[in-house]
Short mmCIF file of C-alpha atoms and ligand atoms in Angstrom, two decimals:
data_model
loop_
_atom_site.label_atom_id
_atom_site.label_comp_id
_atom_site.label_asym_id
_atom_site.label_seq_id
_atom_site.Cartn_x
_atom_site.Cartn_y
_atom_site.Cartn_z
CA UNK A 1 -0.28 -0.29 0.17
CA UNK A 2 1.73 3.09 -0.75
CA UNK A 3 0.45 7.00 -1.17
CA UNK A 4 2.81 9.97 -2.12
CA UNK A 5 2.47 13.82 -0.72
CA UNK A 6 4.07 16.33 -2.58
CA UNK A 7 4.39 19.94 -2.50
CA UNK A 8 6.48 22.97 -4.43
CA UNK A 9 8.62 25.63 -3.32
CA UNK A 10 8.70 28.83 -3.12
CA UNK A 11 10.63 32.09 -2.45
CA UNK A 12 10.71 31.84 0.95
CA UNK A 13 9.29 29.02 1.23
CA UNK A 14 11.90 25.99 1.15
CA UNK A 15 9.32 22.51 -0.50
CA UNK A 16 11.22 20.33 2.45
CA UNK A 17 9.32 21.95 4.68
CA UNK A 18 6.94 18.78 4.74
CA UNK A 19 9.82 17.67 6.46
CA UNK A 20 8.60 19.69 9.15
CA UNK A 21 4.46 18.88 8.97
CA UNK A 22 4.92 15.76 9.14
CA UNK A 23 7.23 15.59 11.55
CA UNK A 24 9.82 13.22 9.61
CA UNK A 25 13.06 14.69 8.97
CA UNK A 26 13.71 14.26 4.77
CA UNK A 27 17.26 12.84 5.09
CA UNK A 28 16.49 9.38 6.92
CA UNK A 29 13.64 6.57 6.23
CA UNK A 30 11.67 5.85 9.16
CA UNK A 31 9.86 2.70 9.90
CA UNK A 32 7.22 2.16 12.44
CA UNK A 33 5.18 -0.61 13.63
CA UNK A 34 1.72 -0.46 13.15
CA UNK A 35 -1.72 -3.08 14.66
CA UNK A 36 -1.21 -4.18 11.09
CA UNK A 37 1.31 -4.30 9.78
CA UNK A 38 4.77 -2.04 9.06
CA UNK A 39 4.66 1.58 7.86
CA UNK A 40 7.72 3.37 6.30
CA UNK A 41 8.34 6.46 5.89
CA UNK A 42 10.85 8.47 3.19
CA UNK A 43 11.67 10.47 0.36
CA UNK A 44 11.97 10.40 -2.48
CA UNK A 45 12.63 13.66 -3.99
CA UNK A 46 13.33 16.26 -1.61
CA UNK A 47 14.53 20.13 -2.39
CA UNK A 48 14.30 23.15 -2.52
CA UNK A 49 11.83 22.95 -4.96
CA UNK A 50 10.35 19.83 -5.21
CA UNK A 51 9.31 17.29 -2.12
CA UNK A 52 7.55 14.19 -1.80
CA UNK A 53 7.18 12.03 1.29
CA UNK A 54 5.67 8.42 0.53
CA UNK A 55 4.39 6.73 3.03
CA UNK A 56 4.37 2.70 2.23
CA UNK A 57 2.77 0.40 4.61
CA UNK A 58 3.37 -3.86 4.38
CA UNK A 59 0.76 -5.56 5.99
CA UNK A 60 1.35 -7.97 7.88
CA UNK A 61 -1.70 -10.96 6.97
CA UNK A 62 -1.16 -13.25 9.96
CA UNK A 63 -1.59 -9.79 12.67
CA UNK A 64 -4.56 -8.92 11.19
CA UNK A 65 -6.29 -12.40 11.51
CA UNK A 66 -4.86 -12.36 14.66
CA UNK A 67 -6.54 -9.90 15.72
CA UNK A 68 -9.74 -11.21 14.47
CA UNK A 69 -10.18 -8.32 12.30
CA UNK A 70 -9.66 -9.24 8.72
CA UNK A 71 -12.76 -9.52 7.58
CA UNK A 72 -12.38 -10.31 3.75
CA UNK A 73 -14.75 -8.33 1.06
CA UNK A 74 -17.53 -8.93 -0.13
CA UNK A 75 -18.69 -11.63 2.92
CA UNK A 76 -17.56 -12.11 6.30
CA UNK A 77 -15.76 -15.30 5.31
CA UNK A 78 -14.82 -15.37 1.45
CA UNK A 79 -12.96 -18.63 1.67
CA UNK A 80 -10.20 -19.51 4.23
CA UNK A 81 -7.93 -18.63 1.84
CA UNK A 82 -9.53 -14.68 1.35
CA UNK A 83 -7.27 -13.88 4.56
CA UNK A 84 -4.58 -14.79 2.80
CA UNK A 85 -4.73 -14.15 -0.83
CA UNK A 86 -5.66 -10.43 -1.95
CA UNK A 87 -5.43 -7.61 -2.04
CA UNK A 88 -4.24 -6.15 0.89
CA UNK A 89 -0.32 -5.94 -0.32
CA UNK A 90 -0.59 -3.36 -2.70
CA UNK A 91 -4.51 -1.50 -2.69
CA UNK A 92 -5.15 1.62 -0.61
CA UNK A 93 -7.35 -0.25 1.81
CA UNK A 94 -9.15 1.72 5.27
CA UNK A 95 -5.60 0.45 6.63
CA UNK A 96 -3.74 2.52 5.16
CA UNK A 97 -5.58 5.14 6.37
CA UNK A 98 -5.48 3.63 10.22
CA UNK A 99 -0.95 3.98 9.18
CA UNK A 100 -1.24 7.23 8.33
CA UNK A 101 -2.77 8.44 11.90
CA UNK A 102 -0.81 6.37 13.16
CA UNK A 103 2.69 7.40 11.71
CA UNK A 104 1.14 11.12 10.64
CA UNK A 105 -0.94 11.55 14.65
CA UNK A 106 0.40 15.50 15.04
CA UNK A 107 0.40 16.48 11.74
CA UNK A 108 -3.64 15.33 11.73
CA UNK A 109 -4.02 17.44 14.00
CA UNK A 110 -2.75 20.28 12.62
CA UNK A 111 -0.03 21.06 14.86
CA UNK A 112 3.50 22.11 13.72
CA UNK A 113 5.42 23.17 17.49
CA UNK A 114 8.63 24.23 15.55
CA UNK A 115 6.82 26.48 12.89
CA UNK A 116 3.54 26.66 13.56
CA UNK A 117 2.95 29.43 10.98
CA UNK A 118 3.31 26.61 8.00
CA UNK A 119 0.29 24.21 9.38
CA UNK A 120 -2.01 27.29 9.07
CA UNK A 121 -1.01 27.94 6.18
CA UNK A 122 -2.34 26.58 2.58
CA UNK A 123 0.76 24.17 0.65
CA UNK A 124 -0.17 23.25 -3.12
CA UNK A 125 0.16 19.85 -2.73
CA UNK A 126 -0.09 16.92 -4.60
CA UNK A 127 -1.15 13.22 -3.28
CA UNK A 128 -0.43 10.17 -5.29
CA UNK A 129 -1.86 6.33 -4.40
CA UNK A 130 -1.64 4.34 -6.88
CA UNK A 131 -4.18 1.63 -6.38
CA UNK A 132 -7.40 3.08 -4.77
CA UNK A 133 -9.65 -0.05 -4.05
CA UNK A 134 -13.05 2.22 -5.58
CA UNK A 135 -16.44 1.08 -4.57
CA UNK A 136 -18.18 3.00 -7.42
CA UNK A 137 -15.14 4.18 -9.72
CA UNK A 138 -13.41 6.94 -10.41
CA UNK A 139 -16.72 8.64 -10.67
CA UNK A 140 -17.67 8.60 -6.37
CA UNK A 141 -13.44 9.05 -5.80
CA UNK A 142 -14.04 12.73 -8.21
CA UNK A 143 -17.87 12.70 -6.08
CA UNK A 144 -16.08 12.58 -2.93
CA UNK A 145 -12.91 14.38 -3.60
CA UNK A 146 -13.60 17.59 -6.75
CA UNK A 147 -16.03 18.96 -4.20
CA UNK A 148 -13.75 19.44 -1.71
CA UNK A 149 -11.37 21.84 -4.07
CA UNK A 150 -9.33 19.18 -5.84
CA UNK A 151 -8.58 18.87 -9.00
CA UNK A 152 -8.98 14.62 -9.66
CA UNK A 153 -7.80 12.21 -11.91
CA UNK A 154 -8.61 8.90 -11.51
CA UNK A 155 -8.18 6.15 -14.06
CA UNK A 156 -9.71 2.39 -13.73
CA UNK A 157 -7.04 -0.09 -13.58
CA UNK A 158 -7.89 -2.70 -16.04
CA UNK A 159 -8.37 -5.23 -14.80
CA UNK A 160 -5.10 -6.81 -16.64
CA UNK A 161 -3.24 -5.36 -19.07
CA UNK A 162 -2.96 -7.60 -21.67
CA UNK A 163 -6.82 -8.63 -21.74
CA UNK A 164 -8.13 -5.24 -22.32
CA UNK A 165 -11.63 -7.46 -22.98
CA UNK A 166 -11.85 -8.04 -19.35
CA UNK A 167 -12.69 -4.28 -18.21
CA UNK A 168 -11.77 -2.80 -15.60
CA UNK A 169 -10.87 -3.28 -11.98
CA UNK A 170 -12.09 -2.27 -8.99
CA UNK A 171 -9.05 0.29 -8.79
CA UNK A 172 -8.52 3.53 -9.40
CA UNK A 173 -5.17 5.39 -10.00
CA UNK A 174 -5.79 8.35 -7.65
CA UNK A 175 -4.19 12.23 -8.32
CA UNK A 176 -4.57 14.94 -6.16
CA UNK A 177 -4.11 18.21 -6.99
CA UNK A 178 -4.72 21.07 -4.78
CA UNK A 179 -4.60 24.23 -2.04
CA UNK A 180 -4.70 22.51 0.94
CA UNK A 181 -3.97 23.33 5.21
CA UNK A 182 -1.70 19.49 5.53
CA UNK A 183 -3.75 18.90 8.32
CA UNK A 184 -7.20 19.10 5.98
CA UNK A 185 -6.21 17.17 3.83
CA UNK A 186 -4.69 14.49 5.41
CA UNK A 187 -7.91 14.48 7.40
CA UNK A 188 -9.63 13.70 4.37
CA UNK A 189 -8.09 11.53 2.73
CA UNK A 190 -8.26 9.44 6.32
CA UNK A 191 -11.47 9.59 5.91
CA UNK A 192 -12.14 9.01 2.84
CA UNK A 193 -10.13 6.05 1.62
CA UNK A 194 -11.67 3.45 3.92
CA UNK A 195 -14.96 5.26 2.64
CA UNK A 196 -13.82 4.32 -1.03
CA UNK A 197 -12.72 1.01 0.40
CA UNK A 198 -15.76 0.11 1.79
CA UNK A 199 -14.72 -2.86 3.85
CA UNK A 200 -13.82 -1.38 7.13
CA UNK A 201 -11.38 -4.11 8.46
CA UNK A 202 -11.49 -2.88 12.20
CA UNK A 203 -15.32 -3.26 14.26
CA UNK A 204 -16.94 -0.15 14.18
CA UNK A 205 -16.58 1.12 17.67
CA UNK A 206 -19.34 4.05 19.27
CA UNK A 207 -16.38 6.10 19.43
CA UNK A 208 -16.30 5.48 15.32
CA UNK A 209 -18.68 8.67 15.99
CA UNK A 210 -15.89 11.26 17.29
CA UNK A 211 -13.54 9.84 15.47
CA UNK A 212 -15.52 10.92 12.40
CA UNK A 213 -16.39 14.46 13.67
CA UNK A 214 -12.68 15.03 14.34
CA UNK A 215 -11.52 13.87 11.07
CA UNK A 216 -14.44 15.91 9.28
CA UNK A 217 -14.00 18.75 10.73
CA UNK A 218 -14.00 21.56 8.43
CA UNK A 219 -15.00 19.50 5.36
CA UNK A 220 -17.65 17.36 5.99
CA UNK A 221 -20.42 19.90 7.28
CA UNK A 222 -21.05 20.71 3.91
CA UNK A 223 -19.55 17.49 1.33
CA UNK A 224 -22.85 17.12 -1.26
CA UNK A 225 -22.26 13.14 -0.71
CA UNK A 226 -22.52 13.54 3.13
CA UNK A 227 -24.75 10.96 3.54
CA UNK A 228 -22.69 8.26 1.63
CA UNK A 229 -19.51 9.45 3.58
CA UNK A 230 -20.88 9.02 7.37
CA UNK A 231 -22.90 5.53 6.13
CA UNK A 232 -19.89 4.58 4.72
CA UNK A 233 -17.66 5.21 7.18
CA UNK A 234 -19.70 4.08 9.61
CA UNK A 235 -20.48 1.11 7.61
CA UNK A 236 -24.06 1.60 7.94
CA UNK A 237 -24.25 1.38 11.02
CA UNK A 238 -27.83 3.01 11.18
CA UNK A 239 -27.93 4.58 15.00
CA UNK A 240 -24.75 5.54 14.36
CA UNK A 241 -24.54 7.01 11.35
CA UNK A 242 -28.11 9.24 12.78
CA UNK A 243 -26.05 10.73 15.18
CA UNK A 244 -23.11 11.19 13.10
CA UNK A 245 -25.87 13.34 10.76
CA UNK A 246 -28.05 15.13 13.21
CA UNK A 247 -24.12 16.56 14.40
CA UNK A 248 -22.44 17.60 12.16
CA UNK A 249 -25.81 19.45 10.99
CA UNK A 250 -25.30 21.12 14.20
CA UNK A 251 -21.37 21.96 13.74
CA UNK A 252 -23.02 22.79 10.19
CA UNK A 253 -24.97 25.81 11.90
CA UNK A 254 -23.05 26.69 14.20
CA UNK A 255 -20.30 26.77 12.82
CA UNK A 256 -22.56 29.44 9.91
CA UNK A 257 -22.50 31.99 13.53
CA UNK A 258 -18.88 31.85 14.46
CA UNK A 259 -15.81 31.09 12.68
CA UNK A 260 -17.41 33.17 9.78
CA UNK A 261 -14.78 35.84 10.84
CA UNK A 262 -12.17 33.89 11.32
CA UNK A 263 -12.04 32.46 7.86
CA UNK A 264 -12.52 35.20 6.26
CA UNK A 265 -9.53 37.00 8.00
CA UNK A 266 -7.60 34.03 6.46
CA UNK A 267 -8.49 35.03 3.15
CA UNK A 268 -7.40 38.39 2.85
CA UNK A 269 -4.00 36.56 3.88
CA UNK A 270 -3.99 35.14 1.07
CA UNK A 271 -3.92 37.84 -0.69
CA UNK A 272 -1.49 37.31 -3.52
CA UNK A 273 -3.63 34.07 -4.65
CA UNK A 274 -7.15 36.48 -5.33
CA UNK A 275 -4.63 38.53 -7.23
CA UNK A 276 -3.77 35.89 -9.68
CA UNK A 277 -7.90 35.50 -10.23
CA UNK A 278 -7.86 39.22 -11.38
CA UNK A 279 -5.85 39.27 -13.14
CA UNK A 280 -6.73 36.22 -15.59
CA UNK A 281 -10.57 38.07 -15.10
CA UNK A 282 -8.44 41.55 -16.64
CA UNK A 283 -7.09 39.57 -19.13
CA UNK A 284 -10.18 38.54 -20.18
CA UNK A 285 -12.12 42.19 -20.63
CA UNK A 286 -9.60 43.29 -22.25
CA UNK A 287 -9.01 40.81 -24.83
CA UNK A 288 -13.12 41.42 -25.42
CA UNK A 289 -12.37 45.10 -25.39
CA UNK A 290 -9.86 44.28 -28.47
CA UNK A 291 -12.00 45.91 -30.82
CA UNK A 292 -12.98 48.92 -28.52
CA UNK A 293 -13.97 51.99 -30.86
CA UNK A 294 -17.26 50.55 -31.37
CA UNK A 295 -18.30 48.40 -28.66
CA UNK A 296 -16.03 50.45 -25.54
CA UNK A 297 -18.44 48.77 -22.89
CA UNK A 298 -16.18 45.36 -22.38
CA UNK A 299 -18.18 42.55 -22.82
CA UNK A 300 -18.10 41.34 -19.08
CA UNK A 301 -20.14 44.02 -18.86
CA UNK A 302 -22.27 43.60 -21.17
CA UNK A 303 -22.84 40.02 -20.46
CA UNK A 304 -23.92 40.99 -16.79
CA UNK A 305 -26.36 43.34 -18.16
CA UNK A 306 -28.06 40.93 -20.84
CA UNK A 307 -28.14 38.73 -17.42
CA UNK A 308 -30.06 41.57 -15.20
CA UNK A 309 -31.93 42.80 -17.55
CA UNK A 310 -33.39 38.69 -18.38
CA UNK A 311 -34.36 38.84 -14.30
CA UNK A 312 -35.69 41.35 -14.11
CA UNK A 313 -38.71 40.57 -16.53
CA UNK A 314 -39.09 37.40 -15.16
CA UNK A 315 -39.76 39.31 -12.28
CA UNK A 316 -37.17 36.24 -9.47
CA UNK A 317 -36.49 37.70 -6.11
CA UNK A 318 -34.07 34.62 -4.79
CA UNK A 319 -31.73 34.25 -7.70
CA UNK A 320 -28.43 31.24 -7.53
CA UNK A 321 -25.61 32.40 -9.47
CA UNK A 322 -24.18 28.78 -9.84
CA UNK A 323 -20.73 28.87 -10.43
CA UNK A 324 -20.36 32.10 -9.42
CA UNK A 325 -16.43 32.61 -10.25
CA UNK A 326 -15.40 35.07 -8.38
CA UNK A 327 -18.58 36.90 -7.21
CA UNK A 328 -18.83 40.26 -9.96
CA UNK A 329 -22.97 39.62 -10.29
CA UNK A 330 -23.54 38.75 -7.80
CA UNK A 331 -22.38 42.29 -6.57
CA UNK A 332 -24.79 44.11 -9.46
CA UNK A 333 -27.61 41.60 -8.13
CA UNK A 334 -26.78 43.10 -4.81
CA UNK A 335 -27.26 46.54 -5.75
CA UNK A 336 -30.90 46.09 -6.57
CA UNK A 337 -33.69 45.98 -4.22
CA UNK A 338 -35.50 43.23 -6.55
CA UNK A 339 -32.54 40.43 -5.41
CA UNK A 340 -33.92 39.62 -2.24
CA UNK A 341 -31.86 36.78 -1.88
CA UNK A 342 -28.64 35.87 -4.21
CA UNK A 343 -26.78 32.44 -3.04
CA UNK A 344 -23.59 32.17 -5.41
CA UNK A 345 -22.29 29.17 -5.98
CA UNK A 346 -19.16 27.61 -7.00
CA UNK A 347 -16.57 24.20 -6.60
CA UNK A 348 -14.25 26.92 -5.88
CA UNK A 349 -12.75 27.28 -2.30
CA UNK A 350 -10.57 29.91 -4.13
CA UNK A 351 -13.19 32.11 -6.00
CA UNK A 352 -15.22 32.14 -2.71
CA UNK A 353 -13.10 33.31 -1.18
CA UNK A 354 -12.27 35.83 -3.85
CA UNK A 355 -15.93 36.62 -3.87
CA UNK A 356 -17.02 36.98 -0.24
CA UNK A 357 -13.51 39.91 -0.57
CA UNK A 358 -14.62 41.69 -3.05
CA UNK A 359 -18.35 41.55 -1.53
CA UNK A 360 -16.67 43.07 1.72
CA UNK A 361 -19.18 40.27 3.30
CA UNK A 362 -17.50 40.47 6.78
CA UNK A 363 -17.97 44.11 6.44
CA UNK A 364 -21.49 44.35 5.51
CA UNK A 365 -24.38 44.84 7.74
CA UNK A 366 -26.38 41.75 9.40
CA UNK A 367 -29.15 42.88 6.86
CA UNK A 368 -27.00 43.37 3.95
CA UNK A 369 -24.89 40.08 4.10
CA UNK A 370 -29.21 38.36 5.11
CA UNK A 371 -28.84 38.45 1.41
CA UNK A 372 -25.79 36.34 -0.23
CA UNK A 373 -25.01 33.22 1.17
CA UNK A 374 -21.39 31.61 -0.56
CA UNK A 375 -21.73 27.81 -0.83
CA UNK A 376 -18.77 25.52 -2.34
CA UNK A 377 -21.10 22.85 -4.11
CA UNK A 378 -20.65 21.05 -7.39
CA UNK A 379 -22.88 21.67 -10.22
CA UNK A 380 -23.24 18.35 -11.42
CA UNK A 381 -24.72 16.32 -8.07
CA UNK A 382 -27.82 17.75 -7.15
CA UNK A 383 -28.28 19.53 -3.97
CA UNK A 384 -30.58 20.04 -1.81
CA UNK A 385 -29.65 23.41 -1.04
CA UNK A 386 -30.07 24.61 -4.33
CA UNK A 387 -33.69 23.68 -4.76
CA UNK A 388 -37.15 26.26 -4.00
CA UNK A 389 -35.32 29.84 -5.58
CA UNK A 390 -37.47 31.35 -8.82
CA UNK A 391 -33.86 31.94 -11.00
CA UNK A 392 -30.49 30.91 -11.77
CA UNK A 393 -27.76 31.51 -13.88
CA UNK A 394 -25.49 30.21 -15.28
CA UNK A 395 -22.26 32.45 -16.49
CA UNK A 396 -20.04 31.25 -18.51
CA UNK A 397 -20.31 27.77 -17.52
CA UNK A 398 -20.99 25.56 -19.18
CA UNK A 399 -17.78 25.20 -21.45
CA UNK A 400 -15.52 24.99 -18.24
CA UNK A 401 -17.57 21.34 -17.81
CA UNK A 402 -16.86 17.88 -19.81
CA UNK A 403 -18.89 16.76 -21.84
CA UNK A 404 -19.76 13.79 -20.51
CA UNK A 405 -20.70 15.30 -17.60
CA UNK A 406 -23.35 17.93 -18.83
CA UNK A 407 -26.58 15.81 -18.50
CA UNK A 408 -25.81 15.53 -14.71
CA UNK A 409 -25.68 19.26 -14.48
CA UNK A 410 -28.98 19.79 -16.04
CA UNK A 411 -30.58 16.92 -14.02
CA UNK A 412 -29.82 19.10 -11.25
CA UNK A 413 -30.09 22.24 -12.38
CA UNK A 414 -33.63 21.84 -14.36
CA UNK A 415 -34.62 18.85 -12.91
CA UNK A 416 -33.80 18.69 -9.30
CA UNK A 417 -33.49 22.91 -8.76
CA UNK A 418 -35.92 23.10 -10.49
CA UNK A 419 -36.45 27.46 -10.50
CA UNK A 420 -38.78 29.39 -12.81
CA UNK A 421 -36.75 30.70 -14.92
CA UNK A 422 -32.63 29.51 -16.08
CA UNK A 423 -30.34 31.90 -17.40
CA UNK A 424 -26.97 30.31 -19.25
CA UNK A 425 -24.96 32.14 -21.27
CA UNK A 426 -22.06 30.34 -23.17
CA UNK A 427 -18.97 31.47 -25.38
CA UNK A 428 -19.92 31.80 -29.41
CA UNK A 429 -17.23 29.81 -31.00
CA UNK A 430 -18.25 31.71 -34.94
CA UNK A 431 -17.51 35.01 -33.07
CA UNK A 432 -13.64 33.80 -32.51
CA UNK A 433 -12.50 34.77 -35.63
CA UNK A 434 -13.53 38.49 -34.76
CA UNK A 435 -11.02 38.48 -32.11
CA UNK A 436 -7.36 39.50 -33.31
CA UNK A 437 -5.47 38.24 -30.32
CA UNK A 438 -7.14 35.41 -31.22
CA UNK A 439 -4.65 32.05 -32.82
CA UNK A 440 -7.32 30.39 -35.71
CA UNK A 441 -9.00 27.18 -33.21
CA UNK A 442 -8.15 28.02 -30.02
CA UNK A 443 -10.56 28.18 -27.94
CA UNK A 444 -11.26 31.57 -25.49
CA UNK A 445 -9.59 30.54 -21.65
CA UNK A 446 -7.18 27.53 -21.39
CA UNK A 447 -10.25 25.93 -19.19
CA UNK A 448 -13.15 25.20 -21.81
CA UNK A 449 -13.60 21.60 -22.41
CA UNK A 450 -16.14 23.19 -25.39
CA UNK A 451 -16.90 26.25 -27.43
CA UNK A 452 -20.56 25.89 -29.21
CA UNK A 453 -21.11 27.54 -32.70
CA UNK A 454 -24.85 28.87 -32.48
CA UNK A 455 -26.98 26.54 -34.28
CA UNK A 456 -25.04 23.11 -30.56
CA UNK A 457 -26.20 26.24 -28.73
CA UNK A 458 -29.26 26.36 -29.54
CA UNK A 459 -29.65 22.97 -30.67
CA UNK A 460 -28.82 21.96 -26.95
CA UNK A 461 -30.54 24.59 -25.45
CA UNK A 462 -34.68 23.36 -27.03
CA UNK A 463 -33.39 19.96 -25.63
CA UNK A 464 -33.00 20.67 -23.07
CA UNK A 465 -35.56 23.07 -22.25
CA UNK A 466 -37.88 20.22 -23.91
CA UNK A 467 -36.41 16.76 -21.88
CA UNK A 468 -37.19 19.22 -18.46
CA UNK A 469 -40.37 20.86 -18.92
CA UNK A 470 -39.28 24.12 -19.58
CA UNK A 471 -39.47 26.70 -22.90
CA UNK A 472 -36.28 28.88 -25.02
CA UNK A 473 -35.19 32.04 -26.18
CA UNK A 474 -32.41 32.58 -26.90
CA UNK A 475 -30.52 36.33 -27.41
CA UNK A 476 -27.52 37.80 -28.49
CA UNK A 477 -25.20 39.60 -26.41
CA UNK A 478 -22.63 41.72 -27.55
CA UNK A 479 -22.69 43.03 -31.02
CA UNK A 480 -25.08 40.79 -33.41
CA UNK A 481 -22.29 40.55 -36.99
CA UNK A 482 -24.06 39.56 -39.66
CA UNK A 483 -21.97 37.32 -40.49
CA UNK A 484 -20.59 35.27 -37.73
CA UNK A 485 -23.37 35.79 -34.98
CA UNK A 486 -22.86 37.69 -31.27
CA UNK A 487 -19.57 36.92 -28.73
CA UNK A 488 -22.04 35.55 -26.28
CA UNK A 489 -25.18 33.88 -26.74
CA UNK A 490 -27.97 33.68 -23.92
CA UNK A 491 -30.59 31.18 -23.64
CA UNK A 492 -33.84 32.04 -21.52
CA UNK A 493 -35.12 29.00 -19.47
CA UNK A 494 -38.57 29.59 -18.32
CA UNK A 495 -40.50 26.51 -16.52
CA UNK A 496 -43.27 25.52 -18.63
CA UNK A 497 -47.06 26.38 -17.05
CA UNK A 498 -48.45 22.78 -18.03
CA UNK A 499 -45.26 21.47 -16.17
CA UNK A 500 -46.07 24.29 -12.90
CA UNK A 501 -49.49 23.56 -12.79
CA UNK A 502 -48.77 19.55 -12.66
CA UNK A 503 -46.20 20.40 -10.07
CA UNK A 504 -48.54 22.52 -8.13
N1 LIG B 1 -20.12 33.28 -13.91
C1 LIG B 1 -18.61 33.57 -13.58
C2 LIG B 1 -17.77 32.82 -13.47
C3 LIG B 1 -17.72 31.86 -15.04
S1 LIG B 1 -15.59 30.93 -14.86
C4 LIG B 1 -18.48 35.26 -14.53
O1 LIG B 1 -20.28 35.40 -15.54
O2 LIG B 1 -17.57 36.13 -14.89
C5 LIG B 1 -16.98 29.40 -14.06
C6 LIG B 1 -16.75 29.13 -13.06
O3 LIG B 1 -17.48 28.00 -12.53
C7 LIG B 1 -15.59 28.89 -12.01
O4 LIG B 1 -15.26 29.78 -10.76
C8 LIG B 1 -14.91 27.71 -11.91
O5 LIG B 1 -15.22 27.39 -10.44
C9 LIG B 1 -17.69 27.08 -11.99
N2 LIG B 1 -17.36 25.59 -12.05
C10 LIG B 1 -16.74 25.52 -13.29
N3 LIG B 1 -17.64 23.68 -13.41
C11 LIG B 1 -18.11 23.64 -11.97
C12 LIG B 1 -19.50 22.99 -11.26
N4 LIG B 1 -18.96 22.17 -12.20
N5 LIG B 1 -19.78 23.28 -10.15
C13 LIG B 1 -19.32 24.22 -9.30
N6 LIG B 1 -18.94 25.38 -10.32
C14 LIG B 1 -18.06 25.16 -11.72
#
């Protein structure tokens, strides 16, 4: 069983600081004996630029059986042999999580006596697990890690590379990339490795609820897959699961009250990161400014105006800004008293922190602040928090979603959240020839998974509307070029009357 944690250094912070955080010296290979075998910690790479710590667990199958806890998968007593012939030597099961907590206990608690300032700092991290048993496959891996802000690579491992027809095994090769405090990353792995494994190799005792809540503090309270995580972690022990879910709900409510200020404080400290985001914003708008003579108003501003007038027409009071990014539209909406509640949702914590800073949430009066909510969430999953709103905006978001995941987003928005009005904007790829700065054949942003022409967007909008009981009206945004159309296309969806009645 094998797991690596890699960080990159920066000016004033050598990557080898990782050693301080883990309380394991980068120049030593160390061995620890744990209840289920021997754990090794070593650093395959340790330079100021890059540092990788590896945790290798050699499971002792005899110890496991002797402890009476070596239940096989898929049934308690698969066969006598299952105790000895199984995947434990290499798959990162729940045993690895146990080793992780034993070997990196202090790091997991977020303590670092030698360098306390390091422990509270988010670091660029890459975590790799070459063989992760994943009940629910790569899809489940994404559902668990993406809402936490990780960029997830989850590749199914084929059963046998020689025989592709045999299909995939139940293992994935996992790589997570992101910025996080090391303690948070470790606590997430500590919980989610056994959740993915689905077979706890030790009995679930009552104090597991406490362990789970302690490890889940700060990220499990609002996780969209909280039920799956808690249910699987507690091995579906109904009473414990209910107890844990209740306590999480309480923790979430309490957290909203008091720790918000603290979080915002931290957000301000991370000033440098925000600038990066702001720069790309500006780049966006200046690219749009290239033919400034005939359109002095930046396209981003025209887009927000178009969205604003569509929202005004709809009469919506409570609005979702889905994929809100750093919150430009939210600040426009707040100036307008028609909008009594505006909820920004984004998968990126960094974007939400920027939004919070842009809106000066922390300095806002209570009444004004009560009109805004910022939620972290992945739009490709149904989310009960998004039900019951009048309108939803998806401004320049769908093109960031992998085409195979788009149906899931459509269902989550039009099927489950189901506001009366939905406004979607996306680039019109035909217009790209008019951007002087854009080399032919390129998309406008590196992260765009696709850019549609007018025909493609219309077809998509009409099909989504028909499937979910909406009507779709298409509108141009920006100068409507006679040949290639407008730079941005907007679709205004309204829930169809018949469905509204059927629902009512
Ligand atoms: N709506 C803003 C930002 C658009 S950029 C505007 O018009 O300016 C796209 C945003 O969508 C990013 O902030 C990105 O983090 C977010 N996003 C992309 N995929 C997402 C998903 N699956 N769930 C939630 N947010 C997502």
